[in-house]
Amino acid sequence: MKKAKQPGAWISISVFALIMLSQAEKINAQSTTKLPGLFYDSHFHLTNYVQEGITVQRFLQIMGNDVQRSTLFGIPLQQQWSYGNSGNFAPTYYLASDAPLYYYSFTDAFIAMAYKALPAKDQVKFDPMITGFNPADMYAADHIRRVLKTFPGVFSGIGEFTIHKEFVSSKISGEVSSLINPALDSVLSLAAEAGLVVLLHNDIDMPFPKPGQKPYLLEQMGSLFRRHQNATIIWAHCGLGRIVRPVKEQLAMLEDALTDPQLKHVSIDISWSEVAKYIVATPETISATAALINRFPDRFLFGTDEVSPADSKAYMAVYNTYQPLLEKLTESAREKVLKGNYARLFDAARIKVRAWEKAHAGN
Ligand SMILES: [Zn+2]
């Protein structure tokens, strides 16, 4: 009897092993299967500094089949048209006027309504973000809570919002924002609690720093991020700007941050044509950046930072500029930077934020 049982046991073990093997293959196949399209856009502005732009339906046409997912936000700041400053000239960009910028909270309702007007098959392509709060206001977190409760089922994150930005921060009416303001701590605490992805713009340094001058912004930002290790944070543009150039030790500084176990929750977006310009400037900058991304492929996200692009040519420009960098990435790193990391962070956010909204409905 014992001997008769053995072949049976052997067969069931073999069947079990086969099932396990095919499951492992499935998992393997999933991790190497390419997600559809060229990229997912982790940084996209539907509207500009005077709250105008293209419709989300037009954006869907521009995305076509090449871009199957994107974040969706306006710009929280409105450039005032001050007659006393520019007369009949109507500025549409922050560099076009000396008049101040102010926080325009209606942007969140505008984005939510645009999203809600879409059919479900198109809604799944977008991750709308809350931006219309003043990060120097202790009431900022209350605004975010109010938006989530007013528009449940819509938002996945907050941002792009700005703390220090060349030309911009100093133009905003009212108290200037800072990385050491407890108002910002309460925003990040709420983001962690609700599962909202945080997309933060903060320049890595001041424009034209003196040689040897320590970038105090970087130090303050490091402490801020370490205080909020449960938040999912994306640092926009590697901290670069129009005239905030890559500091000499930029890649070494990024490497320090990426190896810091207390900063595991921080990813970096390489969005903006200005940033692409620095990264693809020379064969050396391309190789050095590619080497860093290949070493930390889970920590970088592609984004365009396009503001209300007129057509697909304008929209694809940043992606096209980045080709020399993308070619130097391993296949798996490229897939993660272009799509995989976006899917991982925002899929998790959608689940967490929906759960938070459910738990807080009616409160
Ligand atoms: Zn942006």
XYZ file of C-alpha atoms and ligand atoms in Angstrom:
364
model
C 0.000 0.000 0.000
C 2.815 2.352 0.959
C 4.597 1.764 -2.332
C 1.377 2.320 -4.283
C 0.935 5.683 -2.557
C 4.389 6.984 -3.455
C 3.831 7.587 -7.181
C 0.638 9.439 -6.312
C 2.464 11.637 -3.832
C 5.210 12.231 -6.375
C 2.654 13.229 -8.984
C 0.936 15.671 -6.637
C 4.286 17.181 -5.678
C 5.130 17.506 -9.378
C 1.766 19.074 -10.145
C 2.271 21.458 -7.208
C 5.756 22.324 -8.494
C 4.379 22.901 -11.980
C 1.664 25.206 -10.666
C 4.216 27.152 -8.626
C 6.496 27.356 -11.642
C 3.761 28.659 -13.890
C 2.787 31.220 -11.229
C 6.382 32.351 -10.961
C 6.502 32.630 -14.744
C 3.320 34.666 -14.708
C 4.751 37.042 -12.106
C 7.960 37.234 -14.084
C 6.058 37.880 -17.276
C 4.071 40.625 -15.529
C 7.201 42.384 -14.358
C 8.746 42.320 -17.835
C 5.527 43.027 -19.759
C 5.645 46.538 -21.092
C 2.853 48.841 -20.016
C 1.006 50.364 -22.979
C 2.154 53.571 -24.668
C 5.397 55.560 -24.600
C 5.170 57.183 -21.166
C 2.902 58.182 -18.285
C 3.118 61.870 -17.451
C 3.906 62.521 -13.793
C 3.896 66.308 -14.240
C 1.295 68.030 -16.401
C -0.429 71.427 -16.160
C -3.782 71.729 -17.927
C -3.922 75.485 -17.337
C -1.434 78.352 -17.153
C -0.620 81.251 -14.805
C -3.857 83.019 -15.719
C -5.972 79.846 -15.341
C -6.463 79.388 -19.064
C -5.591 76.422 -21.194
C -6.786 73.519 -23.259
C -9.757 71.351 -22.320
C -9.163 67.905 -20.896
C -10.893 66.505 -24.007
C -8.306 68.246 -26.187
C -5.557 66.874 -23.951
C -6.938 63.352 -24.474
C -6.640 63.869 -28.246
C -3.047 65.039 -27.828
C -2.220 62.055 -25.584
C -3.655 59.659 -28.184
C -2.452 56.099 -27.726
C 1.103 57.160 -26.895
C 0.255 58.450 -23.435
C -2.236 56.321 -21.560
C -1.985 57.987 -18.141
C -1.237 61.447 -16.775
C -1.445 63.596 -13.705
C -3.812 66.537 -14.071
C -3.466 69.887 -12.388
C -3.602 73.583 -13.069
C -1.332 76.135 -11.463
C -2.228 77.341 -7.962
C -0.916 80.819 -8.657
C -2.669 83.510 -10.643
C -0.650 86.301 -12.219
C -2.480 89.512 -11.429
C -3.109 91.832 -14.384
C -2.267 95.101 -12.744
C -3.245 98.032 -14.926
C -0.901 100.251 -12.974
C 1.998 97.950 -13.843
C 1.457 96.840 -17.445
C -1.466 98.932 -18.693
C -3.315 97.245 -21.527
C -0.704 94.498 -21.791
C -2.244 91.329 -20.321
C 0.520 89.151 -18.841
C 0.093 85.363 -19.056
C 3.388 84.309 -17.450
C 5.074 85.238 -14.199
C 8.041 86.734 -16.037
C 5.784 89.046 -18.043
C 4.810 91.389 -15.204
C 6.082 92.852 -11.945
C 2.611 92.565 -10.416
C 2.224 89.879 -7.736
C 0.872 86.341 -7.988
C -1.867 85.130 -5.653
C -3.287 81.735 -4.654
C -6.248 80.805 -6.809
C -8.095 78.040 -4.945
C -10.826 77.693 -7.568
C -8.310 75.728 -9.649
C -9.155 72.599 -7.618
C -12.879 72.844 -8.361
C -12.069 73.549 -12.012
C -9.870 70.435 -12.315
C -12.376 68.278 -10.411
C -15.272 69.366 -12.633
C -13.225 68.770 -15.801
C -12.399 65.258 -14.570
C -15.958 64.491 -13.487
C -17.285 65.464 -16.920
C -15.273 62.625 -18.492
C -16.648 59.140 -19.124
C -15.230 56.456 -16.793
C -13.051 55.000 -19.580
C -11.201 58.335 -19.776
C -11.221 59.114 -16.041
C -9.010 56.076 -15.373
C -6.280 57.738 -17.423
C -5.934 60.675 -15.034
C -4.632 61.353 -11.563
C -5.958 64.807 -10.630
C -3.964 66.729 -8.021
C -4.942 69.381 -5.465
C -2.867 72.545 -5.748
C -4.975 75.529 -4.664
C -3.651 75.992 -1.130
C -1.214 78.458 0.368
C 1.611 76.408 1.946
C 2.385 79.312 4.303
C -1.121 79.162 5.789
C -1.834 77.011 8.846
C -5.286 76.449 7.251
C -3.733 74.871 4.116
C -4.399 71.288 5.265
C -8.038 72.197 5.931
C -8.407 73.301 2.317
C -7.068 69.937 1.123
C -9.464 68.043 3.424
C -12.357 70.163 2.144
C -11.471 69.439 -1.493
C -11.315 65.667 -0.842
C -14.701 65.742 0.896
C -16.339 67.951 -1.739
C -14.997 65.895 -4.648
C -14.593 62.312 -3.383
C -13.323 59.816 -5.942
C -11.296 62.380 -7.862
C -7.877 63.294 -6.465
C -4.714 61.175 -6.095
C -2.257 63.751 -4.827
C -1.258 67.329 -4.058
C 0.934 69.514 -6.271
C 2.775 70.637 -8.111
C 3.030 73.217 -5.362
C 5.995 75.428 -4.761
C 8.039 76.486 -1.767
C 11.202 78.091 -3.159
C 11.253 78.908 -6.858
C 13.392 81.446 -8.669
C 11.373 84.519 -9.768
C 8.124 83.048 -8.383
C 8.202 82.727 -4.563
C 9.196 86.341 -4.039
C 6.293 87.556 -6.222
C 3.520 85.868 -4.247
C 1.280 88.189 -2.217
C 1.357 87.726 1.536
C 3.762 85.790 3.736
C 6.475 84.004 1.781
C 6.410 80.206 2.117
C 9.282 78.286 3.645
C 10.443 74.748 4.309
C 10.536 75.414 8.049
C 6.947 76.674 8.329
C 4.799 74.293 10.439
C 1.963 74.942 7.955
C 3.922 72.831 5.470
C 4.381 70.106 8.089
C 0.636 69.902 8.556
C 0.168 69.599 4.770
C 2.660 66.732 4.548
C 1.185 65.013 7.625
C -2.234 65.069 5.988
C -0.766 63.773 2.710
C 0.737 60.832 4.598
C -2.508 60.180 6.491
C -4.698 60.313 3.369
C -2.204 58.599 1.017
C -1.910 61.591 -1.322
C 1.195 61.677 -3.543
C 3.095 64.923 -2.904
C 4.618 66.697 -5.924
C 6.794 69.476 -4.565
C 8.807 72.099 -6.375
C 11.727 73.403 -4.376
C 14.867 74.743 -6.001
C 18.026 72.955 -4.951
C 19.823 76.252 -4.446
C 19.539 79.998 -4.893
C 20.321 81.482 -8.313
C 24.010 82.298 -8.807
C 25.349 81.008 -5.473
C 28.814 82.151 -4.459
C 31.488 79.451 -4.765
C 31.569 77.278 -1.651
C 28.240 78.640 -0.396
C 26.269 75.832 1.216
C 22.815 75.280 -0.349
C 20.729 75.932 2.794
C 17.572 74.991 0.876
C 18.846 71.466 0.431
C 19.530 71.061 4.132
C 16.084 72.352 5.124
C 14.429 70.154 2.519
C 16.301 67.064 3.758
C 15.058 67.693 7.327
C 11.508 68.299 6.102
C 11.469 65.039 4.135
C 12.979 63.095 7.038
C 10.210 64.415 9.304
C 7.595 62.943 6.918
C 8.760 59.453 6.077
C 5.221 58.118 5.682
C 4.450 60.533 2.858
C 5.079 59.608 -0.782
C 7.048 62.551 -2.136
C 8.140 63.430 -5.659
C 10.707 66.210 -5.812
C 10.085 68.086 -9.052
C 12.801 68.794 -11.631
C 15.715 67.465 -9.487
C 15.511 70.960 -7.972
C 16.619 72.755 -11.151
C 15.234 75.865 -12.825
C 15.839 78.423 -15.529
C 18.842 79.899 -13.770
C 19.160 77.499 -10.857
C 21.773 75.442 -12.687
C 22.997 72.005 -11.771
C 25.324 72.695 -8.885
C 28.767 71.195 -9.346
C 28.073 68.256 -7.094
C 24.450 67.801 -8.212
C 24.655 64.109 -9.045
C 26.688 63.342 -5.921
C 24.051 65.173 -3.855
C 21.256 63.216 -5.505
C 23.187 60.023 -4.883
C 23.545 60.909 -1.191
C 19.786 61.454 -0.977
C 19.003 58.228 -2.852
C 21.181 56.126 -0.555
C 19.799 57.736 2.628
C 17.527 55.140 4.297
C 15.448 57.979 5.773
C 14.645 59.279 2.297
C 13.365 56.046 0.729
C 9.956 57.683 0.318
C 11.328 60.396 -1.964
C 11.385 60.078 -5.764
C 12.654 62.575 -8.302
C 10.980 63.783 -11.477
C 13.098 64.752 -14.475
C 10.333 66.872 -15.997
C 10.661 70.298 -17.687
C 12.411 71.224 -20.915
C 14.898 73.284 -18.864
C 15.981 70.174 -16.941
C 16.141 68.033 -20.081
C 18.419 70.677 -21.589
C 20.918 70.335 -18.709
C 20.792 66.540 -18.656
C 21.386 66.018 -22.390
C 23.899 68.897 -22.648
C 26.967 66.696 -23.253
C 27.788 62.978 -23.635
C 29.230 63.177 -20.090
C 26.076 64.586 -18.485
C 24.006 61.950 -20.309
C 26.221 59.050 -19.173
C 26.479 60.253 -15.590
C 22.707 60.765 -15.259
C 21.961 57.425 -16.951
C 24.360 55.661 -14.574
C 22.599 57.172 -11.557
C 19.129 56.263 -12.856
C 20.255 52.730 -13.726
C 21.494 52.409 -10.147
C 18.234 53.694 -8.636
C 15.621 52.834 -11.299
C 12.709 52.869 -8.836
C 13.302 56.479 -7.781
C 12.975 58.513 -10.996
C 9.867 59.517 -12.920
C 9.470 60.993 -16.356
C 7.148 63.970 -16.761
C 6.745 66.695 -19.349
C 5.862 69.739 -17.197
C 4.072 70.996 -20.281
C 1.607 73.814 -19.625
C -1.482 73.544 -21.811
C 0.353 72.364 -24.967
C -1.100 73.465 -28.298
C -0.510 70.173 -30.112
C 1.199 66.808 -29.859
C 4.424 68.186 -31.311
C 4.729 70.614 -28.403
C 3.623 67.945 -25.946
C 6.171 65.336 -27.116
C 9.113 67.782 -27.181
C 10.513 66.911 -23.739
C 10.197 63.171 -24.407
C 12.028 63.627 -27.713
C 14.768 65.724 -26.095
C 15.345 62.924 -23.601
C 15.963 60.216 -26.236
C 19.770 60.228 -25.786
C 19.272 59.635 -22.041
C 16.533 57.019 -22.461
C 18.734 55.073 -24.887
C 21.390 54.748 -22.202
C 19.026 53.266 -19.621
C 18.624 49.523 -19.187
C 15.362 48.252 -20.629
C 13.917 47.707 -17.191
C 15.034 51.115 -15.847
C 13.577 52.844 -18.896
C 10.232 51.114 -18.437
C 10.161 52.072 -14.743
C 11.082 55.714 -15.296
C 8.624 56.131 -18.149
C 5.671 54.176 -16.735
C 6.268 51.623 -13.983
C 7.096 54.001 -11.137
C 4.126 56.204 -11.993
C 1.807 53.187 -11.941
C 3.228 51.947 -8.631
C 2.952 55.283 -6.795
C -0.376 56.468 -8.178
C -2.144 53.088 -8.082
C -1.274 52.885 -4.376
C -2.441 56.481 -3.845
C -5.803 55.864 -5.521
C -6.543 52.980 -3.142
C -5.418 54.862 -0.013
C -7.142 58.158 -0.810
C -10.442 56.408 -1.656
C -10.241 54.603 1.707
C -9.535 57.900 3.532
C -12.487 59.569 1.803
C -14.762 56.678 2.779
C -13.608 56.832 6.389
C -14.180 60.614 6.534
C -17.400 60.848 4.535
C -20.010 62.944 6.335
C -17.608 64.039 9.103
Zn 5.383 72.236 -13.243
